[in-house]
Amino acid sequence: MSNTTNIMLAGVGGQGILLASEVISKAALKEGFDVKKSEVHGMAQRGGSVVSNVTYGEKVYSPLIAKGEADLLLGFEPLEALRWGYYLKSDGAIITNTQRIDPLPVAAGKIEYPDNVIDRLKTIGQQVISFDALQLARDLGNQRVVNTILIGKFANFSDISNGSFKEIIAENVPPKTVELNLKAFEVGNEQE
Amino acid sequence: MAEELLLSGNEAIARGAYEAGVRVATAYPGTPSTEILENIVDYKEDIYCQWSPNEKVAMEVAIGAAFGGVRTLVAMKHVGLNVAADPFMTLSYTGVRGGLVIVTADDPSMHSSQNEQDNRHYARFAKVPMLEPSDSQEAKDFVGYALDISEEFDTPVILRVTTRISHAKTVVEPAKREEQPVPEEFEKDPEKFVMVPANARKRHPIVEDRLEKISQYGEEASINQVEKNSHQLGVITSGISYNYVKEVFSGASILKLGLSYPLPKQKIKNFAKQVDKIYVIEELDPFLENQIKAMGIEVIGKDKLPAIYEFNTKIIRDSLLEEQEELEVEPVEDLPPRPPALCPGCPHRGVFYTLNKLGVAVTGDIGCYALGVVPPLSAMDTVVCMGASVGNAFGMELALGDKIKGDIVGVIGDSTFMHSGITGLIDIMYNKGASTIVILDNRITAMTGHQENPVTGKTLMDEETVCIDLAELSTALGVKEENVRTIDPYHLKATNNAIKEELAKDEISIVVAQRSCALLKSVDFKEPYYVDSDKCKDCGQCLDLGCPAIVKEDGKAKINDYLCTGCGVCTQVCSFDAIVREGDNDE
């Protein structure tokens, strides 16, 4: 357990979370780590809360991260990062997209979206990095690369080489979008 | 050494079927089992594979193939085995000829299921052996292993996985396919294959004897592994729990049961003698625990560990270790929930909106459209199992008679109607019911991720095939032609009128609400709509549709142009013509 790295990805169905966790897992495998990745699909692939676990290290047993055991939380949407924040270790880090996506009850005007989500995340993570990945993706001309931008930022924190990430990204995105995704990875990578 | 792959348990099972020389594979899709056949189809040159209308038929086809003498796999989710239980129980008596592995994918925690049944009981119930892999490598290897046991002991074998095996990806080393011979002809043997009472009576002792032999086999088989460590603590476990045990009790001795039914009793007794204290760690029911306790061995299990929901390391630690771990970070309470919703452009939305407005009772079924229960649509009152809505509607009519006459609708999807709704309809016909059934025909099995079915005109192996017409089928079963209507659920008025008119009739009616799933690749999205803020009176009517593309911002309705499919249903509920799109004014 102590020699593994536990990454939790949380966001909203349709944001590319499953592809992102696939890329991180395969990059870790490429680096020679043992890897386990787990998520639940079925209900709620569109618009529901989605969470995926990636664990890598010399030898991994559990495919499921328990509460309080995540080293890093990669948030695709601030509210979802806050919802799953209690899985983080006390010295864990949070990287989150600031793109807000309203859940249906909020969209329908029945409940308010909570205030100061990023500030509240700062009380959870030892280090919290937040930026608008959607805006960066739009600047690149395609709002679908939010996930690759987040992977780029995550790469700064991991012991997986950028080379491995890039190779895996190139193998796993649609051929036409390889260049765009590699650019998106770099944009995330260079993000302060 | 072949290159290591990162495979989900389901992908690994497909790979295992390929490597073990399987020639026939059948299934009905159901989470978490669906991807097994979706990946076997990659090997369609070597393995014939099909979606069957339901699990019972899938099982029956698989049984035929195994009787014919080839290696066969049939896959289903846990509740699917309930549907297939009838042929399965007798299959235990006949045994097989070619190896037959039955994959049951259980769903602890009910991530996408209506109950949490522990299908290990089926192994005991039917007296067939069961293997439980703990990761993808084992999931792959155990398919071949199960087929070997199946052929050696002339028995079907259950391969029991859970969501955390099916949908977790772990490292797998692939191998080559080993071809198995195909018999020249079917070798007749009615005493073995024809289960009339006289023959079945002779088979039952064979079943009991077989179970004893497999139990003996399990004593020596390397699939039941002892990891010798500390003598202070021993853990008996199987399946996914093994991984949690390895993390939490790294120093303990472990008996890992890969062949978890029938139990290797002597091996368990020997293990028990070598350790001071024994934990039995298993998700859901005390399946191993009760059998081990019945052997007179003292163990700690469900008196401390939960018998509901899936495990993780924290649950095991908190249940069994003295000192409780304090959570450093508490979950944040009172966050807005993010419930799943029918997709933007979903054709079911129009039907549920209409049913809600009509205020009728609705018996529902299993599929995407079960989301019709979620506010603001809130238009579903029962969901029991695949196909139940049709029978449930008729039963409610029988119970309440005139009090519910014209006030109850059964809804069912196209694939689900094919699965087991059709027999419910036959029952209503035969017993002179007058129910109104709405078939939500979105031209695909949508919930599990778009599998072909008998109404889509395509097979799993992507071949063209017959396309069953639901309206014609209904009339063929005896529903009067004038009581069978096909409507487009994007048209609210037509939907409302059709359902209302059919409800008023004192005869059985079928309304086929036909419109392709908005996520089908063949569906083109139209120009998105927007809200003309000058015309919008902020009445909130459009929000009653529960469309994820319509949001409330600063008190006004707004349409998210990225999500909007241009279906136009919302334009029909707006009393002020405030929902428009570019070009509308030019017309």
PDB file of C-alpha atoms in Angstrom, chain A residues 7-159:
ATOM      1  CA  ILE A   7      -5.034   8.652  -8.208  1.00  0.00           C
ATOM      2  CA  MET A   8      -8.708   9.437  -8.074  1.00  0.00           C
ATOM      3  CA  LEU A   9     -10.394  11.098 -11.056  1.00  0.00           C
ATOM      4  CA  ALA A  10     -13.790  12.706 -10.491  1.00  0.00           C
ATOM      5  CA  GLY A  11     -16.101  14.621 -12.780  1.00  0.00           C
ATOM      6  CA  VAL A  12     -19.230  14.491 -14.887  1.00  0.00           C
ATOM      7  CA  GLY A  13     -20.194  11.843 -17.449  1.00  0.00           C
ATOM      8  CA  GLY A  14     -19.164  12.935 -20.939  1.00  0.00           C
ATOM      9  CA  GLN A  15     -16.009  14.816 -19.849  1.00  0.00           C
ATOM     10  CA  GLY A  16     -13.618  12.071 -20.922  1.00  0.00           C
ATOM     11  CA  ILE A  17     -12.725  10.807 -17.454  1.00  0.00           C
ATOM     12  CA  LEU A  18     -12.612   7.166 -18.474  1.00  0.00           C
ATOM     13  CA  LEU A  19     -10.266   7.907 -21.375  1.00  0.00           C
ATOM     14  CA  ALA A  20      -8.052   9.992 -19.078  1.00  0.00           C
ATOM     15  CA  SER A  21      -7.776   7.186 -16.534  1.00  0.00           C
ATOM     16  CA  GLU A  22      -7.041   4.765 -19.378  1.00  0.00           C
ATOM     17  CA  VAL A  23      -4.192   6.985 -20.585  1.00  0.00           C
ATOM     18  CA  ILE A  24      -2.708   7.373 -17.084  1.00  0.00           C
ATOM     19  CA  SER A  25      -2.946   3.597 -16.476  1.00  0.00           C
ATOM     20  CA  LYS A  26      -1.330   2.647 -19.763  1.00  0.00           C
ATOM     21  CA  ALA A  27       1.426   5.241 -19.318  1.00  0.00           C
ATOM     22  CA  ALA A  28       2.165   3.757 -15.873  1.00  0.00           C
ATOM     23  CA  LEU A  29       2.280   0.256 -17.384  1.00  0.00           C
ATOM     24  CA  LYS A  30       4.646   1.534 -20.062  1.00  0.00           C
ATOM     25  CA  GLU A  31       6.949   2.822 -17.300  1.00  0.00           C
ATOM     26  CA  GLY A  32       7.116  -0.694 -15.901  1.00  0.00           C
ATOM     27  CA  PHE A  33       4.727  -0.291 -12.980  1.00  0.00           C
ATOM     28  CA  ASP A  34       2.054  -2.762 -11.933  1.00  0.00           C
ATOM     29  CA  VAL A  35      -1.303  -1.037 -12.484  1.00  0.00           C
ATOM     30  CA  LYS A  36      -4.926  -1.457 -11.447  1.00  0.00           C
ATOM     31  CA  LYS A  37      -7.714   0.761 -12.663  1.00  0.00           C
ATOM     32  CA  SER A  38     -11.315   0.648 -11.659  1.00  0.00           C
ATOM     33  CA  GLU A  39     -14.471   2.486 -12.466  1.00  0.00           C
ATOM     34  CA  VAL A  40     -18.142   1.783 -12.585  1.00  0.00           C
ATOM     35  CA  HIS A  41     -20.149   2.149 -15.735  1.00  0.00           C
ATOM     36  CA  GLY A  42     -23.720   1.313 -16.522  1.00  0.00           C
ATOM     37  CA  MET A  43     -26.047   3.956 -15.164  1.00  0.00           C
ATOM     38  CA  ALA A  44     -25.309   7.634 -15.428  1.00  0.00           C
ATOM     39  CA  GLN A  45     -22.733   7.733 -18.151  1.00  0.00           C
ATOM     40  CA  ARG A  46     -24.235  11.002 -19.359  1.00  0.00           C
ATOM     41  CA  GLY A  47     -24.450  13.839 -16.941  1.00  0.00           C
ATOM     42  CA  GLY A  48     -24.069  11.737 -13.803  1.00  0.00           C
ATOM     43  CA  SER A  49     -21.216  11.833 -11.304  1.00  0.00           C
ATOM     44  CA  VAL A  50     -18.317   9.703 -12.576  1.00  0.00           C
ATOM     45  CA  VAL A  51     -15.312   8.551 -10.600  1.00  0.00           C
ATOM     46  CA  SER A  52     -12.363   6.407 -11.630  1.00  0.00           C
ATOM     47  CA  ASN A  53      -9.467   4.956  -9.601  1.00  0.00           C
ATOM     48  CA  VAL A  54      -5.948   4.388 -10.874  1.00  0.00           C
ATOM     49  CA  THR A  55      -3.328   2.769  -8.646  1.00  0.00           C
ATOM     50  CA  TYR A  56       0.223   2.037  -9.743  1.00  0.00           C
ATOM     51  CA  GLY A  57       3.403   0.919  -8.058  1.00  0.00           C
ATOM     52  CA  GLU A  58       5.767  -2.006  -7.774  1.00  0.00           C
ATOM     53  CA  LYS A  59       2.938  -4.387  -6.824  1.00  0.00           C
ATOM     54  CA  VAL A  60      -0.720  -3.388  -6.590  1.00  0.00           C
ATOM     55  CA  TYR A  61      -3.406  -5.478  -4.908  1.00  0.00           C
ATOM     56  CA  SER A  62      -6.609  -3.492  -4.407  1.00  0.00           C
ATOM     57  CA  PRO A  63      -8.151  -1.964  -7.533  1.00  0.00           C
ATOM     58  CA  LEU A  64     -10.272   0.247  -5.313  1.00  0.00           C
ATOM     59  CA  ILE A  65      -8.990   3.260  -3.403  1.00  0.00           C
ATOM     60  CA  ALA A  66     -10.431   3.441   0.108  1.00  0.00           C
ATOM     61  CA  LYS A  67     -11.501   6.637   1.845  1.00  0.00           C
ATOM     62  CA  GLY A  68      -8.513   8.706   2.978  1.00  0.00           C
ATOM     63  CA  GLU A  69      -6.050   6.858   0.739  1.00  0.00           C
ATOM     64  CA  ALA A  70      -5.838   8.900  -2.454  1.00  0.00           C
ATOM     65  CA  ASP A  71      -2.508  10.631  -3.064  1.00  0.00           C
ATOM     66  CA  LEU A  72      -3.949  12.873  -5.717  1.00  0.00           C
ATOM     67  CA  LEU A  73      -7.429  13.938  -6.742  1.00  0.00           C
ATOM     68  CA  LEU A  74      -7.815  14.983 -10.359  1.00  0.00           C
ATOM     69  CA  GLY A  75     -11.041  16.993 -10.543  1.00  0.00           C
ATOM     70  CA  PHE A  76     -12.750  17.567 -13.862  1.00  0.00           C
ATOM     71  CA  GLU A  77     -15.456  19.701 -12.254  1.00  0.00           C
ATOM     72  CA  PRO A  78     -15.130  21.583  -8.938  1.00  0.00           C
ATOM     73  CA  LEU A  79     -18.302  20.291  -7.266  1.00  0.00           C
ATOM     74  CA  GLU A  80     -17.324  16.708  -8.088  1.00  0.00           C
ATOM     75  CA  ALA A  81     -13.824  17.313  -6.703  1.00  0.00           C
ATOM     76  CA  LEU A  82     -15.442  18.528  -3.489  1.00  0.00           C
ATOM     77  CA  ARG A  83     -17.842  15.572  -3.409  1.00  0.00           C
ATOM     78  CA  TRP A  84     -15.002  13.041  -3.584  1.00  0.00           C
ATOM     79  CA  GLY A  85     -12.477  15.091  -1.578  1.00  0.00           C
ATOM     80  CA  TYR A  86     -12.782  12.888   1.503  1.00  0.00           C
ATOM     81  CA  TYR A  87     -10.956  10.126  -0.342  1.00  0.00           C
ATOM     82  CA  LEU A  88      -7.803  12.252  -0.200  1.00  0.00           C
ATOM     83  CA  LYS A  89      -4.931  11.611   2.226  1.00  0.00           C
ATOM     84  CA  SER A  90      -4.193  14.464   4.623  1.00  0.00           C
ATOM     85  CA  ASP A  91      -1.058  15.299   2.662  1.00  0.00           C
ATOM     86  CA  GLY A  92      -2.679  14.727  -0.713  1.00  0.00           C
ATOM     87  CA  ALA A  93      -2.812  17.157  -3.621  1.00  0.00           C
ATOM     88  CA  ILE A  94      -5.724  18.314  -5.754  1.00  0.00           C
ATOM     89  CA  ILE A  95      -5.578  19.371  -9.373  1.00  0.00           C
ATOM     90  CA  THR A  96      -8.908  20.643 -10.565  1.00  0.00           C
ATOM     91  CA  ASN A  97     -10.562  22.138 -13.578  1.00  0.00           C
ATOM     92  CA  THR A  98     -12.658  25.175 -12.617  1.00  0.00           C
ATOM     93  CA  GLN A  99     -15.261  24.540 -15.328  1.00  0.00           C
ATOM     94  CA  ARG A 100     -18.617  24.485 -13.572  1.00  0.00           C
ATOM     95  CA  ILE A 101     -21.272  22.037 -14.788  1.00  0.00           C
ATOM     96  CA  ASP A 102     -24.619  22.396 -13.080  1.00  0.00           C
ATOM     97  CA  PRO A 103     -26.308  19.195 -11.884  1.00  0.00           C
ATOM     98  CA  LEU A 104     -29.910  18.903 -13.078  1.00  0.00           C
ATOM     99  CA  PRO A 105     -31.505  20.058  -9.788  1.00  0.00           C
ATOM    100  CA  VAL A 106     -29.307  23.179  -9.937  1.00  0.00           C
ATOM    101  CA  ALA A 107     -30.042  23.717 -13.620  1.00  0.00           C
ATOM    102  CA  ALA A 108     -33.745  23.454 -12.850  1.00  0.00           C
ATOM    103  CA  GLY A 109     -33.406  26.129 -10.177  1.00  0.00           C
ATOM    104  CA  LYS A 110     -34.306  23.778  -7.309  1.00  0.00           C
ATOM    105  CA  ILE A 111     -30.944  23.876  -5.465  1.00  0.00           C
ATOM    106  CA  GLU A 112     -28.091  26.371  -5.449  1.00  0.00           C
ATOM    107  CA  TYR A 113     -24.622  25.477  -6.675  1.00  0.00           C
ATOM    108  CA  PRO A 114     -22.365  25.817  -3.606  1.00  0.00           C
ATOM    109  CA  ASP A 115     -20.212  28.923  -3.167  1.00  0.00           C
ATOM    110  CA  ASN A 116     -16.423  29.057  -2.895  1.00  0.00           C
ATOM    111  CA  VAL A 117     -15.838  25.483  -3.982  1.00  0.00           C
ATOM    112  CA  ILE A 118     -12.167  26.078  -4.751  1.00  0.00           C
ATOM    113  CA  ASP A 119     -11.617  27.693  -1.313  1.00  0.00           C
ATOM    114  CA  ARG A 120     -13.275  24.716   0.328  1.00  0.00           C
ATOM    115  CA  LEU A 121     -11.007  22.381  -1.641  1.00  0.00           C
ATOM    116  CA  LYS A 122      -8.068  24.268  -0.169  1.00  0.00           C
ATOM    117  CA  THR A 123      -9.111  23.098   3.292  1.00  0.00           C
ATOM    118  CA  ILE A 124      -8.930  19.501   2.059  1.00  0.00           C
ATOM    119  CA  GLY A 125      -5.803  19.237  -0.061  1.00  0.00           C
ATOM    120  CA  GLN A 126      -2.302  20.118   1.094  1.00  0.00           C
ATOM    121  CA  GLN A 127      -1.768  21.628  -2.336  1.00  0.00           C
ATOM    122  CA  VAL A 128      -4.576  22.739  -4.637  1.00  0.00           C
ATOM    123  CA  ILE A 129      -3.997  23.711  -8.244  1.00  0.00           C
ATOM    124  CA  SER A 130      -6.978  25.021 -10.141  1.00  0.00           C
ATOM    125  CA  PHE A 131      -7.371  26.430 -13.614  1.00  0.00           C
ATOM    126  CA  ASP A 132      -9.950  26.731 -16.362  1.00  0.00           C
ATOM    127  CA  ALA A 133      -9.117  23.798 -18.616  1.00  0.00           C
ATOM    128  CA  LEU A 134     -12.225  24.436 -20.686  1.00  0.00           C
ATOM    129  CA  GLN A 135     -10.994  27.900 -21.633  1.00  0.00           C
ATOM    130  CA  LEU A 136      -7.571  26.484 -22.507  1.00  0.00           C
ATOM    131  CA  ALA A 137      -9.282  23.813 -24.623  1.00  0.00           C
ATOM    132  CA  ARG A 138     -11.373  26.437 -26.393  1.00  0.00           C
ATOM    133  CA  ASP A 139      -8.218  28.427 -27.068  1.00  0.00           C
ATOM    134  CA  LEU A 140      -6.895  25.325 -28.800  1.00  0.00           C
ATOM    135  CA  GLY A 141     -10.093  25.212 -30.825  1.00  0.00           C
ATOM    136  CA  ASN A 142     -11.716  22.085 -29.370  1.00  0.00           C
ATOM    137  CA  GLN A 143     -13.471  21.855 -26.018  1.00  0.00           C
ATOM    138  CA  ARG A 144     -13.167  18.075 -25.993  1.00  0.00           C
ATOM    139  CA  VAL A 145      -9.462  18.140 -25.031  1.00  0.00           C
ATOM    140  CA  VAL A 146     -10.129  19.254 -21.443  1.00  0.00           C
ATOM    141  CA  ASN A 147      -9.159  15.766 -20.290  1.00  0.00           C
ATOM    142  CA  THR A 148      -5.800  15.794 -22.094  1.00  0.00           C
ATOM    143  CA  ILE A 149      -4.973  19.222 -20.635  1.00  0.00           C
ATOM    144  CA  LEU A 150      -5.653  17.850 -17.147  1.00  0.00           C
ATOM    145  CA  ILE A 151      -3.451  14.840 -17.860  1.00  0.00           C
ATOM    146  CA  GLY A 152      -0.717  17.273 -18.888  1.00  0.00           C
ATOM    147  CA  LYS A 153      -0.879  18.999 -15.515  1.00  0.00           C
ATOM    148  CA  PHE A 154      -1.058  15.677 -13.708  1.00  0.00           C
ATOM    149  CA  ALA A 155       2.132  14.585 -15.493  1.00  0.00           C
ATOM    150  CA  ASN A 156       4.057  17.244 -13.490  1.00  0.00           C
ATOM    151  CA  PHE A 157       3.142  15.408 -10.316  1.00  0.00           C
ATOM    152  CA  SER A 158       3.731  11.842 -11.395  1.00  0.00           C
ATOM    153  CA  ASP A 159       6.847   9.751 -11.724  1.00  0.00           C
TER     154      ASP A 159
END
